[in-house]
Short mmCIF file of C-alpha atoms in Angstrom, two decimals:
data_model
loop_
_atom_site.label_atom_id
_atom_site.label_comp_id
_atom_site.label_asym_id
_atom_site.label_seq_id
_atom_site.Cartn_x
_atom_site.Cartn_y
_atom_site.Cartn_z
CA MET U 1 52.74 12.14 -22.41
CA ARG U 2 51.00 15.06 -24.10
CA TRP U 3 48.27 14.97 -21.46
CA ASN U 4 50.81 15.07 -18.66
CA ARG U 5 52.26 18.21 -20.15
CA ILE U 6 48.86 19.74 -20.67
CA LYS U 7 47.60 19.15 -17.11
CA LYS U 8 50.64 20.90 -15.67
CA PHE U 9 49.38 24.12 -17.25
CA LEU U 10 45.70 23.68 -16.50
CA PRO U 11 45.79 25.42 -13.10
CA ILE U 12 47.15 28.57 -14.66
CA ILE U 13 44.66 28.71 -17.52
CA GLY U 14 42.03 30.36 -15.34
CA VAL U 15 44.58 32.75 -13.85
CA GLY U 16 45.58 33.74 -17.39
CA LEU U 17 41.91 34.19 -18.33
CA PHE U 18 41.39 36.33 -15.19
CA VAL U 19 44.37 38.51 -16.13
CA TYR U 20 43.08 38.76 -19.69
CA LEU U 21 39.66 40.07 -18.37
CA LEU U 22 41.45 42.59 -16.22
CA ILE U 23 43.42 43.88 -19.22
CA LYS U 24 40.41 43.82 -21.54
CA TYR U 25 38.13 45.78 -19.27
CA LYS U 26 41.05 47.88 -17.98
CA VAL U 27 42.30 47.70 -14.44
CA VAL U 28 41.94 51.46 -14.07
CA ASN U 29 38.13 51.25 -14.81
CA ILE U 30 37.81 48.43 -12.25
CA LEU U 31 39.68 50.43 -9.60
CA LYS U 32 37.47 53.40 -10.22
CA GLU U 33 34.35 51.29 -9.70
CA ILE U 34 35.81 49.97 -6.41
CA GLU U 35 36.94 53.43 -5.37
CA ASN U 36 33.39 54.77 -5.64
CA VAL U 37 31.69 51.98 -3.56
CA ASN U 38 28.87 52.81 -1.22
CA LEU U 39 30.55 52.30 2.17
CA SER U 40 27.28 51.61 4.02
CA TYR U 41 26.46 48.64 1.76
CA LEU U 42 30.13 47.51 1.87
CA ALA U 43 30.07 47.52 5.73
CA ILE U 44 26.99 45.26 5.63
CA ALA U 45 28.78 42.97 3.20
CA VAL U 46 31.89 42.70 5.42
CA SER U 47 29.68 41.93 8.44
CA LEU U 48 28.00 39.12 6.46
CA VAL U 49 31.40 37.76 5.42
CA LEU U 50 32.40 37.49 9.04
CA PHE U 51 29.10 35.77 9.83
CA PHE U 52 29.70 33.49 6.86
CA PHE U 53 33.04 32.27 8.36
CA VAL U 54 31.16 31.56 11.64
CA THR U 55 28.47 29.54 9.95
CA GLN U 56 31.06 27.82 7.69
CA THR U 57 32.97 26.78 10.80
CA THR U 58 29.78 25.67 12.57
CA LYS U 59 28.72 23.33 9.82
CA TRP U 60 31.75 21.03 10.16
CA PHE U 61 32.43 21.72 13.85
CA VAL U 62 29.14 20.07 14.75
CA ILE U 63 30.09 17.07 12.60
CA ALA U 64 33.44 16.86 14.40
CA LYS U 65 31.68 16.94 17.78
CA LYS U 66 29.27 14.23 16.68
CA GLN U 67 32.31 12.14 15.66
CA ARG U 68 33.86 12.73 19.09
CA ILE U 69 36.73 14.72 17.67
CA ASN U 70 37.84 16.94 20.53
CA VAL U 71 38.25 20.42 19.12
CA SER U 72 37.09 23.85 20.51
CA PHE U 73 35.11 26.24 18.36
CA TRP U 74 37.92 28.84 18.34
CA GLU U 75 40.41 26.19 17.27
CA ALA U 76 37.92 25.04 14.64
CA PHE U 77 37.59 28.64 13.38
CA LYS U 78 41.36 28.94 12.98
CA ILE U 79 41.55 25.58 11.26
CA ASN U 80 38.76 26.75 8.93
CA LEU U 81 40.66 29.92 7.97
CA VAL U 82 43.78 27.92 7.25
CA SER U 83 41.75 25.38 5.27
CA ASN U 84 40.23 28.22 3.23
CA PHE U 85 43.69 29.60 2.61
CA TYR U 86 44.91 26.33 1.05
CA GLY U 87 41.57 26.04 -0.80
CA PHE U 88 42.12 29.54 -2.21
CA VAL U 89 45.39 28.57 -3.94
CA THR U 90 44.35 25.16 -5.31
CA PRO U 91 41.99 23.91 -8.07
CA ALA U 92 38.41 23.25 -6.85
CA LYS U 93 39.61 24.24 -3.35
CA ILE U 94 41.10 20.78 -2.96
CA GLY U 95 43.74 22.20 -0.74
CA SER U 96 41.16 22.58 2.02
CA ILE U 97 41.75 18.87 2.75
CA ILE U 98 44.63 20.15 4.90
CA ARG U 99 42.02 20.19 7.64
CA VAL U 100 42.50 16.43 7.94
CA ASP U 101 46.10 17.02 9.05
CA TYR U 102 44.79 19.17 11.93
CA LEU U 103 41.96 16.85 12.91
CA LYS U 104 43.98 13.64 12.98
CA SER U 105 45.79 14.92 16.09
CA LYS U 106 42.40 15.27 17.77
CA GLY U 107 41.02 11.91 16.87
CA ASP U 108 42.31 9.64 14.16
CA THR U 109 43.09 10.10 10.47
CA GLY U 110 40.06 8.06 9.30
CA ARG U 111 37.57 10.22 11.17
CA GLY U 112 39.41 13.32 9.96
CA ILE U 113 38.96 12.20 6.39
CA SER U 114 35.29 11.24 6.89
CA ASN U 115 34.69 14.70 8.53
CA PHE U 116 36.13 16.35 5.43
CA VAL U 117 34.24 14.12 2.97
CA ILE U 118 30.89 14.55 4.75
CA ASP U 119 31.33 18.29 4.86
CA LYS U 120 32.32 18.46 1.19
CA VAL U 121 29.42 16.28 -0.01
CA LEU U 122 26.82 18.22 1.98
CA ASP U 123 28.39 21.47 0.83
CA LEU U 124 28.17 20.57 -2.79
CA GLY U 125 24.72 18.98 -2.34
CA SER U 126 23.24 22.17 -0.94
CA LEU U 127 24.90 24.16 -3.78
CA PHE U 128 23.34 21.83 -6.37
CA ILE U 129 19.95 22.28 -4.70
CA LEU U 130 20.17 26.05 -4.90
CA ALA U 131 21.32 25.89 -8.54
CA ILE U 132 18.48 23.50 -9.50
CA ALA U 133 15.74 25.28 -7.51
CA PHE U 134 16.49 28.79 -8.89
CA GLY U 135 17.37 27.27 -12.28
CA PHE U 136 13.70 26.28 -12.55
CA VAL U 137 12.59 29.77 -11.42
CA PHE U 138 14.53 31.37 -14.25
CA TYR U 139 14.19 28.41 -16.61
CA GLN U 140 15.42 29.20 -20.15
CA LYS U 141 16.29 32.83 -19.18
CA ILE U 142 19.67 32.09 -17.60
CA ILE U 143 19.96 28.34 -17.98
CA SER U 144 19.27 26.02 -20.84
CA SER U 145 17.30 22.80 -20.49
CA ALA U 146 20.44 20.77 -21.41
CA TYR U 147 22.48 22.40 -18.63
CA LEU U 148 19.69 22.04 -16.12
CA PHE U 149 19.32 18.35 -16.99
CA PHE U 150 23.12 17.97 -16.69
CA ILE U 151 23.41 19.45 -13.18
CA ILE U 152 20.33 17.41 -12.00
CA SER U 153 22.05 14.23 -13.36
CA ILE U 154 25.35 15.08 -11.61
CA PHE U 155 23.47 15.83 -8.43
CA LEU U 156 21.57 12.48 -8.50
CA LEU U 157 24.79 10.61 -9.30
CA MET U 158 26.58 12.26 -6.36
CA ILE U 159 23.71 11.46 -3.95
CA SER U 160 23.52 7.83 -5.18
CA VAL U 161 27.29 7.29 -4.69
CA SER U 162 27.16 8.99 -1.31
CA PHE U 163 24.32 6.69 -0.13
CA ILE U 164 26.25 3.62 -1.30
CA PHE U 165 29.37 4.59 0.64
CA TYR U 166 27.42 5.94 3.66
CA LYS U 167 26.74 2.38 4.83
CA LYS U 168 29.93 0.52 5.70
CA ASN U 169 28.75 -2.83 4.31
CA ALA U 170 27.27 -1.37 1.10
CA GLY U 171 30.62 0.08 -0.09
CA LYS U 172 32.68 -2.92 1.05
CA PRO U 173 32.64 -4.91 -2.23
CA ILE U 174 33.99 -1.94 -4.21
CA LEU U 175 36.56 -1.00 -1.57
CA ARG U 176 37.61 -4.65 -1.21
CA PHE U 177 38.39 -4.71 -4.93
CA VAL U 178 40.39 -1.45 -4.61
CA HIS U 179 42.16 -2.84 -1.52
CA ARG U 180 43.10 -6.12 -3.26
CA ILE U 181 44.18 -4.67 -6.63
CA LEU U 182 45.46 -1.15 -6.07
CA ILE U 183 46.77 -1.02 -2.50
CA PRO U 184 50.44 -2.14 -2.11
CA GLU U 185 50.95 -5.03 0.26
CA ARG U 186 52.93 -3.03 2.79
CA MET U 187 49.98 -0.61 3.14
CA LYS U 188 47.10 -3.09 3.26
CA GLU U 189 46.93 -3.28 7.05
CA LYS U 190 47.06 0.47 7.52
CA SER U 191 44.38 0.93 4.84
CA ARG U 192 42.14 -1.64 6.63
CA GLU U 193 42.52 0.36 9.89
CA LEU U 194 41.83 3.61 8.01
CA PHE U 195 38.63 2.14 6.52
CA ASP U 196 37.36 1.06 9.99
CA SER U 197 38.14 4.45 11.58
CA PHE U 198 36.47 6.26 8.63
CA TYR U 199 33.13 4.77 9.64
CA ARG U 200 33.65 5.11 13.41
CA ASP U 201 31.03 7.44 14.94
CA MET U 202 29.44 8.03 11.53
CA PRO U 203 26.53 10.58 12.04
CA SER U 204 22.95 9.52 11.44
CA LEU U 205 21.04 10.58 8.28
CA GLY U 206 18.78 12.78 10.46
CA PHE U 207 21.80 14.59 11.84
CA LEU U 208 23.33 14.98 8.37
CA PHE U 209 20.06 16.54 7.10
CA PHE U 210 20.35 19.08 9.95
CA VAL U 211 23.92 19.89 8.78
CA PHE U 212 22.64 20.08 5.19
CA ILE U 213 20.26 22.85 6.27
CA ILE U 214 23.23 24.68 7.93
CA ASN U 215 25.01 24.41 4.57
CA LEU U 216 22.08 25.96 2.80
CA VAL U 217 22.01 28.82 5.26
CA ASN U 218 25.76 29.17 4.83
CA TRP U 219 25.55 29.61 1.06
CA ILE U 220 22.69 32.04 1.36
CA VAL U 221 24.72 34.13 3.85
CA ASP U 222 27.66 34.01 1.45
CA TYR U 223 25.57 35.08 -1.52
CA THR U 224 23.77 37.82 0.52
CA GLY U 225 27.22 39.26 1.32
CA MET U 226 28.07 39.34 -2.38
CA TYR U 227 24.65 40.92 -3.08
CA PHE U 228 25.52 43.85 -0.80
CA MET U 229 28.95 44.10 -2.46
CA ALA U 230 27.02 44.39 -5.77
CA LEU U 231 24.73 47.09 -4.31
CA SER U 232 27.82 49.02 -3.13
CA LEU U 233 28.93 49.07 -6.80
CA GLY U 234 25.53 50.13 -8.09
CA ILE U 235 24.45 46.65 -9.34
CA ASP U 236 20.81 46.16 -8.42
CA ILE U 237 18.99 43.41 -10.25
CA GLY U 238 17.18 42.01 -7.13
CA PHE U 239 18.24 39.37 -4.63
CA ILE U 240 16.48 36.38 -6.26
CA PRO U 241 18.44 36.62 -9.57
CA PHE U 242 21.59 36.59 -7.47
CA LEU U 243 20.52 33.32 -5.94
CA ALA U 244 20.09 31.89 -9.39
CA ILE U 245 23.29 33.21 -10.95
CA LEU U 246 25.86 32.70 -8.20
CA PRO U 247 25.25 28.94 -7.53
CA ILE U 248 25.75 28.26 -11.23
CA SER U 249 28.96 30.27 -11.39
CA THR U 250 30.17 28.58 -8.17
CA LEU U 251 29.49 25.15 -9.68
CA VAL U 252 31.41 26.06 -12.79
CA ALA U 253 34.25 27.18 -10.56
CA GLN U 254 34.42 23.73 -8.98
CA ILE U 255 35.75 22.29 -12.25
CA PRO U 256 39.42 21.53 -11.24
CA ILE U 257 41.09 23.20 -14.25
CA THR U 258 42.07 26.41 -12.62
CA ILE U 259 43.20 27.76 -9.24
CA ASN U 260 40.10 28.49 -7.13
CA GLY U 261 37.98 28.90 -10.28
CA PHE U 262 39.72 32.07 -11.33
CA GLY U 263 38.73 33.26 -14.76
CA VAL U 264 36.19 30.55 -15.44
CA ARG U 265 33.89 31.90 -12.68
CA GLU U 266 34.22 35.47 -13.90
CA VAL U 267 33.45 34.54 -17.54
CA THR U 268 30.33 32.71 -16.32
CA MET U 269 29.24 35.65 -14.19
CA ILE U 270 29.84 38.24 -16.91
CA SER U 271 27.65 36.11 -19.28
CA LEU U 272 24.78 35.58 -16.77
CA PHE U 273 24.71 39.10 -15.28
CA GLY U 274 24.82 40.43 -18.90
CA LEU U 275 21.40 38.88 -19.37
CA PHE U 276 20.14 41.39 -16.78
CA GLY U 277 21.92 44.31 -18.45
CA VAL U 278 24.83 44.56 -16.02
CA GLU U 279 28.10 45.81 -17.59
CA ALA U 280 31.04 43.45 -17.58
CA VAL U 281 33.36 45.95 -15.83
CA LYS U 282 30.94 46.12 -12.91
CA VAL U 283 30.71 42.33 -12.69
CA LEU U 284 34.49 42.05 -12.76
CA SER U 285 34.78 44.78 -10.08
CA MET U 286 32.35 42.88 -7.89
CA SER U 287 34.38 39.72 -8.36
CA VAL U 288 37.67 41.47 -7.49
CA LEU U 289 36.08 43.02 -4.41
CA ASN U 290 34.71 39.70 -3.34
CA ILE U 291 38.07 37.94 -3.76
CA LEU U 292 39.71 40.66 -1.71
CA ILE U 293 37.23 40.53 1.21
CA THR U 294 36.38 36.78 1.29
CA ALA U 295 39.74 35.26 0.24
CA VAL U 296 42.78 37.56 0.30
CA ILE U 297 42.26 39.20 3.73
CA PRO U 298 41.18 35.90 5.43
CA SER U 299 44.26 34.23 3.82
CA ILE U 300 46.56 36.83 5.31
CA ILE U 301 45.05 36.17 8.75
CA ALA U 302 45.43 32.44 8.14
CA MET U 303 49.09 32.84 7.27
CA LEU U 304 49.59 34.71 10.57
CA PHE U 305 48.00 31.72 12.35
CA LEU U 306 50.30 29.36 10.43
CA PHE U 307 53.38 31.46 11.29
CA ARG U 308 52.47 31.56 14.93
CA ARG U 309 51.81 27.84 14.98
CA GLU U 310 55.20 27.03 13.36
CA ARG U 311 56.95 29.44 15.73
CA THR U 312 55.25 27.74 18.77
CA LYS U 313 56.32 24.29 17.42
CA GLY U 314 59.89 25.53 16.99
CA SER U 315 59.95 26.95 20.49
CA SER U 316 58.57 23.74 22.00
CA LEU U 317 61.23 21.69 20.12
CA GLU U 318 64.01 23.99 21.37
CA GLN U 319 62.74 23.62 24.93
CA ARG U 320 62.67 19.78 24.67
CA GLU U 321 66.21 19.78 23.25
CA LEU U 322 67.50 22.10 26.03
CA TYR U 323 65.76 19.95 28.66
CA SER U 324 67.35 16.83 27.15
CA LYS U 325 70.82 18.43 27.25
CA GLU U 326 70.41 19.49 30.88
CA ARG U 327 69.47 15.95 31.89
CA LYS U 328 72.61 14.60 30.23
#
């Protein structure tokens, strides 16, 4: 009972922490930092953010095409923005699973779920690779041996579980147990159909490795954009340290205890950038600027897409009702 009460407040812990940081380092100081940005560097950052959304869309669009899910790139781009909007307001971006709701109308629910799962696993896998690779480069300066061993262990566990469930027959014994014990009788047939459609048109390992490379490029584009945001604020510690710090802070932000990693990510970044002599107020300013450009503005555009979609649905429903009345 106590845990049920606690978990209700977990999502707002990070938001509270984020607000505390804003108060501690003074919102006025942060706004001054942002007000004095170098517009040339900021323009490059914005261009890279736009490119990031293109590469982010591409990485799961190619999976959808391989799974014979009929969706255009523009439609996929809009779905990606909406997915990011829901991810922005949920712990560990879990709300981005809303994409399944859009994809099931283009194929079936099982393939929509597998598209999301494949994308998420490859996304996290590439993030782990960056964290581990650059963790070794800056070994013991920004990451302890215990933490490095921990993220390697989590990565290997994730890969092992993914390989088990990649093959339909390999994961059957576990899923059969879940199906028999946990699935209600009235849902057993539907869950069986969902299982079969999940593995329908499953991409080959060679193709998934290609998408994995796209994921790596996507993260590097994302972090390069943030690097130029940092330069616009006068933070210049070199690009390689950025590729070491940001994957670690992103991984920490994946812990589902706060909305979109707010607060937890910033505390991690302040600690790690502090090792390179960067002031906390500058790090927080960079984070606020990044949230504004990569999350808030795209979310506003996504809400416009959602509003237009709902209005179109309402218009279509009214037309069908009017047509039905005319026939009567």
